Short mmCIF file of C-alpha atoms in Angstrom, two decimals:
data_model
loop_
_atom_site.label_atom_id
_atom_site.label_comp_id
_atom_site.label_asym_id
_atom_site.label_seq_id
_atom_site.Cartn_x
_atom_site.Cartn_y
_atom_site.Cartn_z
CA MET A 1 0.00 0.00 0.00
CA ALA A 2 1.29 3.47 -0.89
CA GLN A 3 0.06 6.78 0.41
CA GLU A 4 0.57 10.07 -1.41
CA LYS A 5 0.07 13.18 0.65
CA LYS A 6 0.70 16.90 0.77
CA THR A 7 2.71 17.83 3.83
CA THR A 8 3.56 20.87 5.92
CA GLN A 9 6.93 19.71 7.14
CA THR A 10 9.53 21.98 8.67
CA LYS A 11 12.88 22.40 6.97
CA GLU A 12 14.83 19.15 6.59
CA VAL A 13 18.54 18.78 5.92
CA ARG A 14 20.00 15.96 3.84
CA ALA A 15 23.64 15.23 3.17
CA ILE A 16 24.80 13.11 0.25
CA PRO A 17 28.21 11.58 -0.53
CA VAL A 18 29.02 13.51 -3.70
CA LYS A 19 32.56 13.94 -4.95
CA LEU A 20 32.95 17.67 -5.36
CA GLU A 21 34.69 18.76 -8.54
CA ILE A 22 36.88 21.83 -8.31
CA ARG A 23 38.29 24.14 -10.95
CA ALA A 24 40.13 27.46 -10.98
CA SER A 25 40.25 29.63 -14.08
CA GLU A 26 43.72 29.97 -15.56
CA GLY A 27 45.11 33.47 -15.03
CA ASP A 28 42.31 34.37 -12.63
CA GLU A 29 42.93 32.97 -9.16
CA SER A 30 39.78 34.66 -7.87
CA LYS A 31 37.59 32.49 -10.14
CA ARG A 32 37.21 29.29 -8.14
CA THR A 33 34.26 26.99 -8.72
CA ILE A 34 32.98 23.78 -7.17
CA THR A 35 30.39 21.58 -8.83
CA GLY A 36 28.28 18.63 -7.74
CA ALA A 37 24.87 17.03 -8.19
CA ILE A 38 21.89 15.62 -6.32
CA LYS A 39 20.80 12.44 -8.11
CA TYR A 40 17.10 11.85 -8.74
CA ASP A 41 15.26 8.53 -8.43
CA THR A 42 18.15 7.01 -6.47
CA ASP A 43 17.83 5.32 -3.08
CA SER A 44 19.46 7.12 -0.20
CA ALA A 45 21.51 5.32 2.39
CA ASP A 46 19.40 3.72 5.12
CA MET A 47 18.06 6.17 7.69
CA ARG A 48 16.11 5.64 10.89
CA ASP A 49 13.26 7.51 12.50
CA TRP A 50 12.91 8.20 16.20
CA TYR A 51 11.34 4.76 16.69
CA GLY A 52 14.26 2.91 15.10
CA ASP A 53 12.44 1.99 11.88
CA THR A 54 14.54 1.81 8.70
CA ILE A 55 13.73 4.40 6.03
CA VAL A 56 14.96 4.86 2.46
CA GLU A 57 14.29 8.03 0.50
CA GLN A 58 14.22 8.95 -3.16
CA ILE A 59 13.89 12.42 -4.64
CA SER A 60 11.69 12.28 -7.71
CA ALA A 61 12.76 14.00 -10.93
CA GLY A 62 11.07 17.39 -11.05
CA ALA A 63 10.67 17.63 -7.29
CA PHE A 64 12.39 21.03 -7.20
CA THR A 65 11.02 22.45 -10.47
CA ASP A 66 8.35 24.67 -8.90
CA SER A 67 10.70 25.84 -6.17
CA LEU A 68 13.48 26.81 -8.57
CA ALA A 69 11.02 28.90 -10.59
CA ALA A 70 9.76 30.76 -7.53
CA ARG A 71 12.60 31.23 -5.06
CA GLN A 72 16.32 31.81 -4.85
CA VAL A 73 18.80 29.27 -3.47
CA VAL A 74 21.84 30.19 -1.41
CA GLY A 75 25.19 28.46 -1.09
CA LEU A 76 26.29 28.28 2.54
CA TRP A 77 29.35 27.00 4.33
CA SER A 78 28.14 24.01 6.36
CA HIS A 79 24.58 25.41 6.66
CA ASP A 80 25.74 28.55 8.48
CA THR A 81 23.53 31.43 7.30
CA SER A 82 26.19 33.93 8.39
CA GLN A 83 28.72 32.33 6.02
CA VAL A 84 27.32 32.82 2.52
CA LEU A 85 29.30 31.45 -0.43
CA GLY A 86 26.92 32.28 -3.26
CA ASN A 87 23.37 32.94 -4.39
CA THR A 88 21.29 32.13 -7.47
CA LYS A 89 20.03 35.72 -7.40
CA SER A 90 23.50 37.12 -8.11
CA GLY A 91 24.51 34.22 -10.37
CA THR A 92 27.36 33.11 -8.13
CA LEU A 93 25.39 29.89 -7.56
CA ARG A 94 23.96 28.26 -10.67
CA VAL A 95 21.50 25.37 -10.50
CA MET A 96 20.74 23.19 -13.54
CA ASP A 97 17.73 20.90 -13.29
CA SER A 98 17.43 17.79 -15.51
CA LEU A 99 15.57 14.49 -15.50
CA LYS A 100 18.55 12.70 -13.91
CA GLU A 101 19.96 15.17 -11.41
CA LEU A 102 20.08 18.63 -9.94
CA ARG A 103 23.55 19.94 -10.77
CA PHE A 104 25.05 23.05 -9.27
CA GLU A 105 28.06 25.29 -9.80
CA LEU A 106 29.17 27.49 -6.90
CA ASP A 107 31.76 30.25 -7.31
CA ILE A 108 33.80 30.49 -4.11
CA PRO A 109 34.26 34.12 -2.99
CA ASN A 110 37.54 35.79 -2.07
CA THR A 111 36.51 36.19 1.56
CA THR A 112 37.80 34.66 4.79
CA VAL A 113 35.13 31.96 4.78
CA GLY A 114 35.50 31.44 1.03
CA ASN A 115 39.27 31.05 1.21
CA ASP A 116 38.98 28.67 4.16
CA ALA A 117 36.32 26.65 2.32
CA TRP A 118 38.42 26.45 -0.85
CA GLU A 119 41.48 25.27 1.08
CA LEU A 120 39.56 22.53 2.89
CA ILE A 121 37.84 21.36 -0.31
CA GLN A 122 41.13 21.29 -2.21
CA ARG A 123 42.74 19.23 0.55
CA GLY A 124 39.83 16.78 0.51
CA ASP A 125 38.81 17.51 4.10
CA VAL A 126 35.39 18.56 2.83
CA ASP A 127 34.11 16.36 0.01
CA GLY A 128 30.34 16.25 0.19
CA VAL A 129 27.19 18.27 -0.36
CA SER A 130 24.29 18.91 1.96
CA PHE A 131 21.04 20.62 1.07
CA GLY A 132 18.15 22.14 2.98
CA MET A 133 14.59 21.66 1.79
CA ARG A 134 10.98 21.67 2.92
CA VAL A 135 8.99 18.73 1.58
CA THR A 136 5.51 19.74 0.43
CA LYS A 137 4.38 16.46 -1.15
CA ASP A 138 5.57 12.91 -0.63
CA LYS A 139 4.45 9.30 -1.01
CA TRP A 140 5.13 6.48 1.43
CA SER A 141 5.18 2.73 0.91
CA SER A 142 6.63 -0.20 2.80
CA GLU A 143 8.13 -3.59 1.99
CA LYS A 144 9.74 -6.56 3.68
CA ARG A 145 13.50 -6.92 3.27
CA ASP A 146 15.44 -9.66 5.06
CA ASP A 147 12.55 -10.20 7.49
CA LYS A 148 12.55 -6.50 8.31
CA ARG A 149 10.06 -3.84 7.28
CA ILE A 150 11.51 -0.98 5.25
CA TYR A 151 9.65 2.28 4.80
CA LYS A 152 10.22 4.05 1.48
CA ARG A 153 9.62 7.75 1.01
CA LEU A 154 9.35 9.27 -2.46
CA ILE A 155 9.73 13.06 -2.35
CA LEU A 156 7.48 14.40 -5.10
CA ASN A 157 7.70 18.12 -4.44
CA ALA A 158 9.94 20.21 -2.21
CA GLU A 159 11.16 23.75 -1.70
CA LEU A 160 14.95 23.98 -2.01
CA TYR A 161 16.52 26.58 0.28
CA GLU A 162 20.26 26.04 0.32
CA ILE A 163 23.20 23.94 -0.80
CA SER A 164 26.27 23.55 1.40
CA PRO A 165 29.67 21.87 1.14
CA VAL A 166 30.00 19.70 4.27
CA ALA A 167 32.59 17.52 5.95
CA PHE A 168 30.25 14.63 6.76
CA PRO A 169 28.44 13.67 3.53
CA ALA A 170 26.14 10.93 4.78
CA TYR A 171 22.55 10.54 5.82
CA PRO A 172 22.73 10.53 9.64
CA ALA A 173 20.60 8.25 11.77
CA ASN A 174 17.51 9.62 13.51
CA GLU A 175 17.13 12.30 10.85
CA VAL A 176 13.59 11.52 9.76
CA SER A 177 10.75 12.44 12.07
CA ALA A 178 8.17 13.39 9.46
CA ARG A 179 4.54 13.52 10.53
CA SER A 180 3.64 12.03 7.16
CA LEU A 181 5.39 8.79 8.13
CA ASP A 182 3.36 8.59 11.33
CA ASP A 183 0.22 9.10 9.26
CA PHE A 184 1.29 6.34 6.87
CA LYS A 185 1.95 3.92 9.76
CA ALA A 186 -1.49 4.72 11.17
CA SER A 187 -3.13 4.06 7.79
CA GLU A 188 -1.28 0.73 7.54
CA LYS A 189 -2.53 -0.25 10.98
CA ARG A 190 -6.11 0.71 10.10
CA ALA A 191 -5.92 -1.36 6.91
CA ALA A 192 -4.51 -4.35 8.81
CA ASP A 193 -7.20 -4.06 11.50
CA GLN A 194 -9.91 -3.86 8.85
CA TYR A 195 -8.49 -6.92 7.10
CA GLU A 196 -8.48 -8.92 10.32
CA LYS A 197 -12.02 -7.80 11.10
CA GLU A 198 -13.31 -8.84 7.68
CA LYS A 199 -11.42 -12.12 7.90
CA MET A 200 -12.99 -12.88 11.25
CA LEU A 201 -16.50 -12.12 9.93
CA ILE A 202 -15.95 -14.44 6.97
CA GLU A 203 -14.76 -17.21 9.28
CA LEU A 204 -17.82 -16.72 11.52
CA ASP A 205 -20.11 -16.94 8.49
CA LEU A 206 -18.41 -20.17 7.42
CA ILE A 207 -18.79 -21.66 10.88
CA GLY A 208 -22.40 -20.54 11.10
#
């Protein structure tokens, strides 16, 4: 059983293990750019909710289309809003949306935070991307895998706020606490209870 639903979630942060590409323009040391991509329709690493259940997410192609047309996206250093690296409004952050991925190019500024970020990225100390979003529509399903129930979340629509280079590019545990998952679990329980009730009535009719 799958359940598609509009949501009113608060901002969620996801980190993904993406190898950042770096390039500096020849003859212009101030032109330093990092690139990376968020892959669509690809399973995330396993996550867990507050109850210990295993969750896998996918971002559907086109999930950010409406958001990109309506709002700007900022590039931040490790999600710190006081350490801005770029912005789509000024063109120092460029976001290219396709059916396979959301690719970005971020020009690193000649500032203290920008120079520190560039040094750490060049050294390989920071090699991943994290992004902040608010999911507005998702679809849940569940399946059995190795005698364990796995909950799958397909993100259909989301508002993209920011993209950040980060040092720990992995989905952390206990990161998902979405109300929509609780609603899906409740609907699964109601369906199971209804099935058992109908099964019992059929058995009573057969006995009678």
